[in-house]
mmCIF file of C-alpha atoms in Angstrom:
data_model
loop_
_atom_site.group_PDB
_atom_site.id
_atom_site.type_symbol
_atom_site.label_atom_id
_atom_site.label_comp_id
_atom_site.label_asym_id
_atom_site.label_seq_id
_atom_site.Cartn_x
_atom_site.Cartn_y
_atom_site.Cartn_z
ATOM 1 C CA UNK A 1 25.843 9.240 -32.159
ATOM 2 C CA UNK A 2 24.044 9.195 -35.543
ATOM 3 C CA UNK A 3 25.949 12.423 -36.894
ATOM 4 C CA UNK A 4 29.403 10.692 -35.935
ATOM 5 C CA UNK A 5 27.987 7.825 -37.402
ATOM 6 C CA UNK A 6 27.565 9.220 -40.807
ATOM 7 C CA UNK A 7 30.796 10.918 -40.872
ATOM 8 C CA UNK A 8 33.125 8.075 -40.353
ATOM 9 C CA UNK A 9 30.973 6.043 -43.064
ATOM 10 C CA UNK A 10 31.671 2.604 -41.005
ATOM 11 C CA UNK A 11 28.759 0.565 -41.554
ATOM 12 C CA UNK A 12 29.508 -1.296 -38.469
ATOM 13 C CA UNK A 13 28.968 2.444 -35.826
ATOM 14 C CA UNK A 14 25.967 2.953 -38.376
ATOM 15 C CA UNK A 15 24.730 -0.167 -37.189
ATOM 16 C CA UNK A 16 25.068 -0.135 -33.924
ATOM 17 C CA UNK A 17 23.820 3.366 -34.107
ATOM 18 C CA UNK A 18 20.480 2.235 -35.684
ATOM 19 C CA UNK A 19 20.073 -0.718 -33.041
ATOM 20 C CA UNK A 20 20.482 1.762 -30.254
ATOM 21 C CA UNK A 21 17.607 3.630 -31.615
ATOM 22 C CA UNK A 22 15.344 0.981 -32.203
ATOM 23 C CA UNK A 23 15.808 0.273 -28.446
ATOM 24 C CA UNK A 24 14.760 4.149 -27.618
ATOM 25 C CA UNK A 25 11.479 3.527 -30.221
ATOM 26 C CA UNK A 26 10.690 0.080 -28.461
ATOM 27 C CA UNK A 27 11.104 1.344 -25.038
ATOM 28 C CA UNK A 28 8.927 4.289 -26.060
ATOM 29 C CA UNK A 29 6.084 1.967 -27.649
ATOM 30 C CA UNK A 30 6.668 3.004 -30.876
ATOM 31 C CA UNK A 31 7.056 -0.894 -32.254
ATOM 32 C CA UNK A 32 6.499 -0.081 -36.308
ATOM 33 C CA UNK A 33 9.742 1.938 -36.126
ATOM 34 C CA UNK A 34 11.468 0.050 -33.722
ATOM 35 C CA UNK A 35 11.445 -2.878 -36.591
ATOM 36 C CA UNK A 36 12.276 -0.539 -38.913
ATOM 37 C CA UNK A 37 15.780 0.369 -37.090
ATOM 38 C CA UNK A 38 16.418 -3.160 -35.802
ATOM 39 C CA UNK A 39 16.157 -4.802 -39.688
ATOM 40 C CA UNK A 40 18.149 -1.979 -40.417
ATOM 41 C CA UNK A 41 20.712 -2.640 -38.277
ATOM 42 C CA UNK A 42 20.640 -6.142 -39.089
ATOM 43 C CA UNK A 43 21.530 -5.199 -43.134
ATOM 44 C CA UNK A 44 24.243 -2.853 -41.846
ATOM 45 C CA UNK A 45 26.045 -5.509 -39.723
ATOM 46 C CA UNK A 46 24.993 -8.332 -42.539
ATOM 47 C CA UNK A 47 27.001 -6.141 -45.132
ATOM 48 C CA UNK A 48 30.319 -5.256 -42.578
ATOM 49 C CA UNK A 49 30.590 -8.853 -41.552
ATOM 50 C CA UNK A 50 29.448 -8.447 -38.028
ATOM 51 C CA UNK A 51 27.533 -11.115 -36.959
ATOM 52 C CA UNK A 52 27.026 -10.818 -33.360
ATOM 53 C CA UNK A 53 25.678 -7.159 -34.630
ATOM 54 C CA UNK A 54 23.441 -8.740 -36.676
ATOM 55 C CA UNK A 55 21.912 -11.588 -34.744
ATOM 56 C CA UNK A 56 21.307 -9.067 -31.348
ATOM 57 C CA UNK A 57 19.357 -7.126 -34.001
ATOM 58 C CA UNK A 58 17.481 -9.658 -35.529
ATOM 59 C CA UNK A 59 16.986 -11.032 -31.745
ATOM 60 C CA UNK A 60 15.534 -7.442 -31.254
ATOM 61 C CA UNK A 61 13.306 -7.818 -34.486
ATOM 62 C CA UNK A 62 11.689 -10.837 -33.037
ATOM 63 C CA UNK A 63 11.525 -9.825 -29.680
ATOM 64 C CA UNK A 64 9.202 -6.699 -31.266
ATOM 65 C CA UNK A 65 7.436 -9.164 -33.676
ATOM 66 C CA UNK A 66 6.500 -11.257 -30.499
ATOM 67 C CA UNK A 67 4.584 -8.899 -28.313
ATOM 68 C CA UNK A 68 2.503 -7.930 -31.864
ATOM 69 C CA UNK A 69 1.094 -11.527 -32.045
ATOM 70 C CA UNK A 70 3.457 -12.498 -35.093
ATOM 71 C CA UNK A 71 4.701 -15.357 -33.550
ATOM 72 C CA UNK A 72 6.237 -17.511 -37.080
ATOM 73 C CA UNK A 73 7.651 -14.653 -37.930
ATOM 74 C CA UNK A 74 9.196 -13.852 -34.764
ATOM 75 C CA UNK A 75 10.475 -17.846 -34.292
ATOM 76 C CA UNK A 76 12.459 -16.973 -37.924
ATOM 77 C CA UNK A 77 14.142 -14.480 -36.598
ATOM 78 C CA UNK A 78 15.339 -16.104 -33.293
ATOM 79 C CA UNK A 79 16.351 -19.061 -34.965
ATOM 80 C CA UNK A 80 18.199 -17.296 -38.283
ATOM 81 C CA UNK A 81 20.038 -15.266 -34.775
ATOM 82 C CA UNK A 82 21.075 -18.168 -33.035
ATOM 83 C CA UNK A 83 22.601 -19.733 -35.929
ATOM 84 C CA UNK A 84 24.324 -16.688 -36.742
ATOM 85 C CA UNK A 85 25.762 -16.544 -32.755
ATOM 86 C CA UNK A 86 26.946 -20.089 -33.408
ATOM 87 C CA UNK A 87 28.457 -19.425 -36.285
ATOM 88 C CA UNK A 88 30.548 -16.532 -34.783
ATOM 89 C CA UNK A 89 30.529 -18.517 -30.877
ATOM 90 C CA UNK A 90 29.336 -15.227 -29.428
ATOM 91 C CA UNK A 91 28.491 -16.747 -26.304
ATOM 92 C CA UNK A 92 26.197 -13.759 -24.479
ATOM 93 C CA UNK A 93 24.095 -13.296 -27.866
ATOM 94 C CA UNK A 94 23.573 -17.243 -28.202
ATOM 95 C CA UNK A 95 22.423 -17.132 -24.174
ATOM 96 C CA UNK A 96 20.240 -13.819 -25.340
ATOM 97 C CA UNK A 97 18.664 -15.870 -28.152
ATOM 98 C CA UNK A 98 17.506 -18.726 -25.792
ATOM 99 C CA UNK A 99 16.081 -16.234 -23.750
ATOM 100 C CA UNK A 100 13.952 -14.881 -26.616
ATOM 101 C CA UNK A 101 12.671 -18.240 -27.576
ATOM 102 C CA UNK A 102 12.085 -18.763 -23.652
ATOM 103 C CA UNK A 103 9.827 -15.807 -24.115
ATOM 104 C CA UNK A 104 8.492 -16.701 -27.253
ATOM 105 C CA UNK A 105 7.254 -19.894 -25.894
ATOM 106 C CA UNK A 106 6.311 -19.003 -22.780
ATOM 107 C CA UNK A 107 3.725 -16.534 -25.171
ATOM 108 C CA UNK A 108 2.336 -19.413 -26.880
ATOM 109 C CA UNK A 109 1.788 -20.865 -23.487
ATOM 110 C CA UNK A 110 4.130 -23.699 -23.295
ATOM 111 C CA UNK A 111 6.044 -23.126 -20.227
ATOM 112 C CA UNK A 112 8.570 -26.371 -20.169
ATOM 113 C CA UNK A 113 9.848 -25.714 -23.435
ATOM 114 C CA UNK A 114 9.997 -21.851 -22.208
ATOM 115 C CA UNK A 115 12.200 -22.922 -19.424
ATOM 116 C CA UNK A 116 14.164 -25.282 -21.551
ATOM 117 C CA UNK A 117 15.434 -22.413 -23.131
ATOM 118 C CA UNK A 118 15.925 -20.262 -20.376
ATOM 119 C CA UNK A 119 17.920 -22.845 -18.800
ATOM 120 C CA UNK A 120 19.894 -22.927 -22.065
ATOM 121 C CA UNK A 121 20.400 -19.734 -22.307
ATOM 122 C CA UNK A 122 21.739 -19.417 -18.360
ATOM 123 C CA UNK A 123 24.432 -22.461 -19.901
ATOM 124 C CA UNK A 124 26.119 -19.708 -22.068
ATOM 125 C CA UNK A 125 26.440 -16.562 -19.551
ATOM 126 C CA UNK A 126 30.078 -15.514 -19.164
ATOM 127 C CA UNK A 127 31.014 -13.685 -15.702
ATOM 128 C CA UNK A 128 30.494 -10.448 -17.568
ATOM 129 C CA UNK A 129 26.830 -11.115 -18.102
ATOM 130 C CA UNK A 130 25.611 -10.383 -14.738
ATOM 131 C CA UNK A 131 22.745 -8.184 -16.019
ATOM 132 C CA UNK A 132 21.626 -11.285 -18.223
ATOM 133 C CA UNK A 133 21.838 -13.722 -15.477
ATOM 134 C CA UNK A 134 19.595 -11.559 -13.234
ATOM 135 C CA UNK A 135 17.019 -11.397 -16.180
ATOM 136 C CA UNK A 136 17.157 -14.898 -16.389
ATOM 137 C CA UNK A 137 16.589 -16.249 -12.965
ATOM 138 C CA UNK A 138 14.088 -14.071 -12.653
ATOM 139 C CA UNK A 139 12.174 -15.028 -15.842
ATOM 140 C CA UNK A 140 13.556 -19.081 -14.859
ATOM 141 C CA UNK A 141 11.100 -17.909 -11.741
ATOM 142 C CA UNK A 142 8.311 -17.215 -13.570
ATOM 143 C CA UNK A 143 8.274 -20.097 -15.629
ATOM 144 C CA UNK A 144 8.885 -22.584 -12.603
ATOM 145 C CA UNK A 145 5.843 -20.847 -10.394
ATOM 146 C CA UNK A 146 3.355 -21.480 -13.635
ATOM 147 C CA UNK A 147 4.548 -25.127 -13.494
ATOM 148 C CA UNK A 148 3.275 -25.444 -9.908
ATOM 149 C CA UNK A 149 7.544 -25.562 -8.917
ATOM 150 C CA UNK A 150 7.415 -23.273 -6.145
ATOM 151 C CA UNK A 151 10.335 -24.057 -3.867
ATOM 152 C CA UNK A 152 12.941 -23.871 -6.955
ATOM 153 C CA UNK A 153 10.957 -20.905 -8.508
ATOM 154 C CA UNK A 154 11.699 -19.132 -4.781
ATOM 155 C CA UNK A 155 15.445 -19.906 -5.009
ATOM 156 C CA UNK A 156 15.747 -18.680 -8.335
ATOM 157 C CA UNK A 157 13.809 -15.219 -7.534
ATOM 158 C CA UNK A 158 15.935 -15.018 -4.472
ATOM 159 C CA UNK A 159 19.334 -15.303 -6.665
ATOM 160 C CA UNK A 160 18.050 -12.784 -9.129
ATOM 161 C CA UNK A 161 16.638 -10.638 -6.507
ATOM 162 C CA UNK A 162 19.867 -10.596 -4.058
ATOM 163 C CA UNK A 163 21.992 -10.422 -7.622
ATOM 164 C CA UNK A 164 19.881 -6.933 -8.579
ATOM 165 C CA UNK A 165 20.350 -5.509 -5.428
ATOM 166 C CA UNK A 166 23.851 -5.429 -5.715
ATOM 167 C CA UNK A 167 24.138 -4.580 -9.134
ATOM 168 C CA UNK A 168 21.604 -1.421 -8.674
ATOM 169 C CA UNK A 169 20.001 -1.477 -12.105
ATOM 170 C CA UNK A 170 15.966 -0.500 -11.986
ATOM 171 C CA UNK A 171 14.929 -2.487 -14.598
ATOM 172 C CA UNK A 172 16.429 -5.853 -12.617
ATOM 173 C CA UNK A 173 15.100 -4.719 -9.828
ATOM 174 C CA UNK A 174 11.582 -4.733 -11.439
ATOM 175 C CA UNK A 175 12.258 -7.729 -12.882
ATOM 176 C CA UNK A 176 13.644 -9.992 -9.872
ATOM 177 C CA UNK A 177 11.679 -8.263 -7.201
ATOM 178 C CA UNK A 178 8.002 -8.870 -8.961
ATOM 179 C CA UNK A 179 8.791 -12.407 -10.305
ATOM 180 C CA UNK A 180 10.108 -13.088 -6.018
ATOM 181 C CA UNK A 181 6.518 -11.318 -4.491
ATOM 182 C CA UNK A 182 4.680 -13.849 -7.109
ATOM 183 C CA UNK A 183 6.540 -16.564 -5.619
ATOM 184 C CA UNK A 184 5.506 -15.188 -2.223
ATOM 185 C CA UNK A 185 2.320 -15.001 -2.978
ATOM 186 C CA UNK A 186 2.062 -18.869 -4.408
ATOM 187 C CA UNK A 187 3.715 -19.660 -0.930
ATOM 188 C CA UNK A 188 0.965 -17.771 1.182
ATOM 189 C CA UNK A 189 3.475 -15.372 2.284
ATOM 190 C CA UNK A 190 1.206 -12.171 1.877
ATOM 191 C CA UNK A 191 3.384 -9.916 3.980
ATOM 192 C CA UNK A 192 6.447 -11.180 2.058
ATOM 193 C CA UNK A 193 5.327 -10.366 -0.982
ATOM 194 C CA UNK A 194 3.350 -7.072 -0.449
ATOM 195 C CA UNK A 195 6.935 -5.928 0.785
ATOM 196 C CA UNK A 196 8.780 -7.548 -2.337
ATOM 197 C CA UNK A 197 6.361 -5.594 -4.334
ATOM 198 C CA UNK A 198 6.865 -2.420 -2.799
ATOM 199 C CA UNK A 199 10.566 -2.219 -3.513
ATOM 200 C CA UNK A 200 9.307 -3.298 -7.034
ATOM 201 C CA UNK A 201 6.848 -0.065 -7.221
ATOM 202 C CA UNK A 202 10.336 1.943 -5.666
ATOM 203 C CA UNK A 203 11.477 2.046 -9.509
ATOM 204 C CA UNK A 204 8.918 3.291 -10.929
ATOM 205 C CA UNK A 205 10.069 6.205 -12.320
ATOM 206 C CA UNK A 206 13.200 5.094 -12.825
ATOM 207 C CA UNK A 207 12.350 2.235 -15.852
ATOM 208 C CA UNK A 208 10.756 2.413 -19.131
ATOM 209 C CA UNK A 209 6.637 1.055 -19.883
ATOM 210 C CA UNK A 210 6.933 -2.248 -19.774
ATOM 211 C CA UNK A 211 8.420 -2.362 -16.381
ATOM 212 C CA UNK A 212 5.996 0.021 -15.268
ATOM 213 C CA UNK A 213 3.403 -2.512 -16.459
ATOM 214 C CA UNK A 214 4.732 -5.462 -14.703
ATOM 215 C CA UNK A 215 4.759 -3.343 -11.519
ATOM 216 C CA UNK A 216 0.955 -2.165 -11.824
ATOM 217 C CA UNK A 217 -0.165 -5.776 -12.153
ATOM 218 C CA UNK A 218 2.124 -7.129 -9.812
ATOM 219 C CA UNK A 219 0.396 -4.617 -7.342
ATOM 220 C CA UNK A 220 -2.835 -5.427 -8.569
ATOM 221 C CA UNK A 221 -2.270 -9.054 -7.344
ATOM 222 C CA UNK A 222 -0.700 -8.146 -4.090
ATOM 223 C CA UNK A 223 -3.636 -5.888 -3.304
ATOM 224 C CA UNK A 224 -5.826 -8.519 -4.644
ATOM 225 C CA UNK A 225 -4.559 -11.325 -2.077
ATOM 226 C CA UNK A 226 -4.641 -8.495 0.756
ATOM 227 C CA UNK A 227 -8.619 -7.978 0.197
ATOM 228 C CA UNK A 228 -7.882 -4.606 -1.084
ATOM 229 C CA UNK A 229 -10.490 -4.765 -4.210
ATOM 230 C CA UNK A 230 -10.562 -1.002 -4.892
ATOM 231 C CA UNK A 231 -6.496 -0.778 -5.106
ATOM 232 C CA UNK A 232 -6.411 -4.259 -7.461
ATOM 233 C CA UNK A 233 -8.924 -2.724 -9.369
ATOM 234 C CA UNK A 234 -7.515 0.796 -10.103
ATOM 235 C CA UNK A 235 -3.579 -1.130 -10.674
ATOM 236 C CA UNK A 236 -5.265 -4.048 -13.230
ATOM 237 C CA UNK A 237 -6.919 -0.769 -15.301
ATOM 238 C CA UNK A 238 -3.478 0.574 -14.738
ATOM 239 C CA UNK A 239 -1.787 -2.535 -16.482
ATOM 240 C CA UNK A 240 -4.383 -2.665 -18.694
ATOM 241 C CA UNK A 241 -3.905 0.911 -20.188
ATOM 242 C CA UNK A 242 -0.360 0.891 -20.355
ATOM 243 C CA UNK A 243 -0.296 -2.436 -22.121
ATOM 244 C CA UNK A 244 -2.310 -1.127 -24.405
ATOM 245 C CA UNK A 245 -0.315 2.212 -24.709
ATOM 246 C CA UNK A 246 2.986 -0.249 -25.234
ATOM 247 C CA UNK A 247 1.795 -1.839 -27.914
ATOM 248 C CA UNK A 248 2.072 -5.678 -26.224
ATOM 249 C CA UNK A 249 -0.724 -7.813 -27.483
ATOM 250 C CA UNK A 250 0.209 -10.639 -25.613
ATOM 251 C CA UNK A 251 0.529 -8.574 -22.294
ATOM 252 C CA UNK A 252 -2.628 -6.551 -23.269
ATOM 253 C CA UNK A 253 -4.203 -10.075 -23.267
ATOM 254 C CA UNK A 254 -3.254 -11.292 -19.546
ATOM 255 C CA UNK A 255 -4.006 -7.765 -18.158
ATOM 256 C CA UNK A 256 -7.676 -8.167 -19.759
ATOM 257 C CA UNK A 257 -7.542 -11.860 -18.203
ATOM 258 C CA UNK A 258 -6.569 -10.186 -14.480
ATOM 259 C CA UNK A 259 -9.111 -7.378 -15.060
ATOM 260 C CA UNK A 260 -11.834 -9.383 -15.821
ATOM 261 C CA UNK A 261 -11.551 -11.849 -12.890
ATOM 262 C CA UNK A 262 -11.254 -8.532 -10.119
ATOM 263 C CA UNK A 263 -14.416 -6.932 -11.607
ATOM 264 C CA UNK A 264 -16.277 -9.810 -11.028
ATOM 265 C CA UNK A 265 -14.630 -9.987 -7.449
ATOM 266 C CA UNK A 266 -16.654 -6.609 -6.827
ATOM 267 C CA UNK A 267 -19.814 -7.900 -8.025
ATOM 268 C CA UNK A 268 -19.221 -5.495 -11.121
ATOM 269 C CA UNK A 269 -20.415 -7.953 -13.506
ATOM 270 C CA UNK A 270 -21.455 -5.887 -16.433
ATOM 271 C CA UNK A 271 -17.465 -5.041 -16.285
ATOM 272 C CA UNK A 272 -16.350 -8.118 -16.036
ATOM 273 C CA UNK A 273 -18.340 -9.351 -19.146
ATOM 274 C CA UNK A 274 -17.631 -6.422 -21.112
ATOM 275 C CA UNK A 275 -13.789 -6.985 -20.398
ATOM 276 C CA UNK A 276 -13.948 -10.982 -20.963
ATOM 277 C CA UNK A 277 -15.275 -10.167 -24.368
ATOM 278 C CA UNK A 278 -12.389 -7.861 -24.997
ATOM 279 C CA UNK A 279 -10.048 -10.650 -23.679
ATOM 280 C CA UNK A 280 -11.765 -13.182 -25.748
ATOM 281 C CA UNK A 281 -11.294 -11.175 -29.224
ATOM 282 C CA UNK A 282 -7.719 -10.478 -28.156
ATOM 283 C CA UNK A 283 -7.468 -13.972 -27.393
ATOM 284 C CA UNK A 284 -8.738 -15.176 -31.042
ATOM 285 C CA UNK A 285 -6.991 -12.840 -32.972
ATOM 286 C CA UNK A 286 -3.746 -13.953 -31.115
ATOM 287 C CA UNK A 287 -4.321 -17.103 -31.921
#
């Protein structure tokens, strides 16, 4: 892609060549270069007049900038995007934006305005944007179940989850099927969700770190509920060491949170202290 790229000269392939491949480095953990390919893409499309280029790109910047901690930083981006989506009324890149500021508030722990946003964001989906809308009910979910709003966080995971299973793609599988087994789990439905959670772990191997991270502590709070200390234990390490390995601050932080909280379940409390402190400097530096 990059050679054919560089041949035709269009600044417009080279930049959606260099997105493309900041996706690959992000996916792969690799966040410093990741930037480096997004804000590249985003002076590419800037300088060929593409502006729904350049606002996914600059989405993708702050989206990056977000799991590091560098939450100003990432708010400039997602904001300089969405005014650039306006601008160009790119519908499915001004519904992407909201999502990112969803996420980017739901990180700073305010989880109305985080579902403000999703709910925005689900305004502006065109009937192409089926992979979107699956992301977003299931993240709507989420956000809903931390408010204490079980019953509409269960009919949101159910859209996402019966929209993902028609669709086929892993990664909304992951997505819907953990978000529905943590609504399960809220509604005492133990079987329910160990079984949601399963079809979760199903795509393992067939989506990229972060997904594999949501599925290990997922599992750790299925196993958790179940009585199963020994299985929580081993999947919150699990999400715990591939946070860490991604690169996510702000995940790293919640898996520490988990961790801490199942060590002291088994009476491990020289763990559990150990990891709080961990959580705790996370925790400050975050802040």
């Amino acid at each position: 892609m990059e050679a054919i790229a560089q041949r035709s000269g269009r600044k417009d392939w080279l930049a959606l060549w260099a997105y493309n491949r900041g996706v690959l480095e992000r996916k792969l953990g690799k966040f410093p270069e990741a930037i480096r390919f997004f804000e590249q893409s985003a002076t590419l499309a800037r300088d060929s007049g593409n502006h729904p280029q350049q606002a996914r790109a600059l989405n993708a910047v702050g989206l990056v900038l977000a799991r590091t901690g560098q939450f100003a930083d990432a708010l400039a981006r997602h904001n300089d995007a969405l005014e650039l989506a306006q601008k160009a009324d790119e519908a499915s890149e001004i519904a992407r934006t909201y999502r990112m500021l969803g996420f980017l508030h739901r990180n700073l722990d305010d989880e109305e305005l985080a579902a403000q946003n999703i709910r925005e964001a689900l305004k502006h989906l065109g009937p192409r944007d089926v992979r979107e809308g699956i992301a977003l009910r299931g993240e709507l979910s989420r956000s809903l179940l931390k408010m204490g709003q079980v019953d509409e966080a269960a009919r949101y995971g159910e859209e996402a989850s019966d929209a993902a299973m028609s669709l086929g793609s892993p990664p909304n599988k992951v997505n819907s099927f953990t978000a529905l087994s943590d609504v399960r789990l809220a509604q005492g439905r133990v079987d329910d969700a160990d079984l949601w959670s399963r079809r979760a772990a199903e795509q393992f191997n067939s989506v990229a770190i972060r997904d594999q991270v949501q599925i290990h502590a997922n599992r750790a709070s299925v196993a958790r509920a179940r009585g199963d200390l020994k299985t929580a234990l081993t999947e919150a390490r699990a999400t715990v060491d591939g946070a860490r390995k991604l690169g996510d601050k702000v995940l790293e932080r919640s898996a520490l949170d988990n961790l801490s909280d199942i060590e002291l379940a088994t009476g491990d409390a020289m763990a559990a202290m150990a990891t709080r402190k961990a959580f705790q400097q996370l925790d400050k530096s975050l802040a």
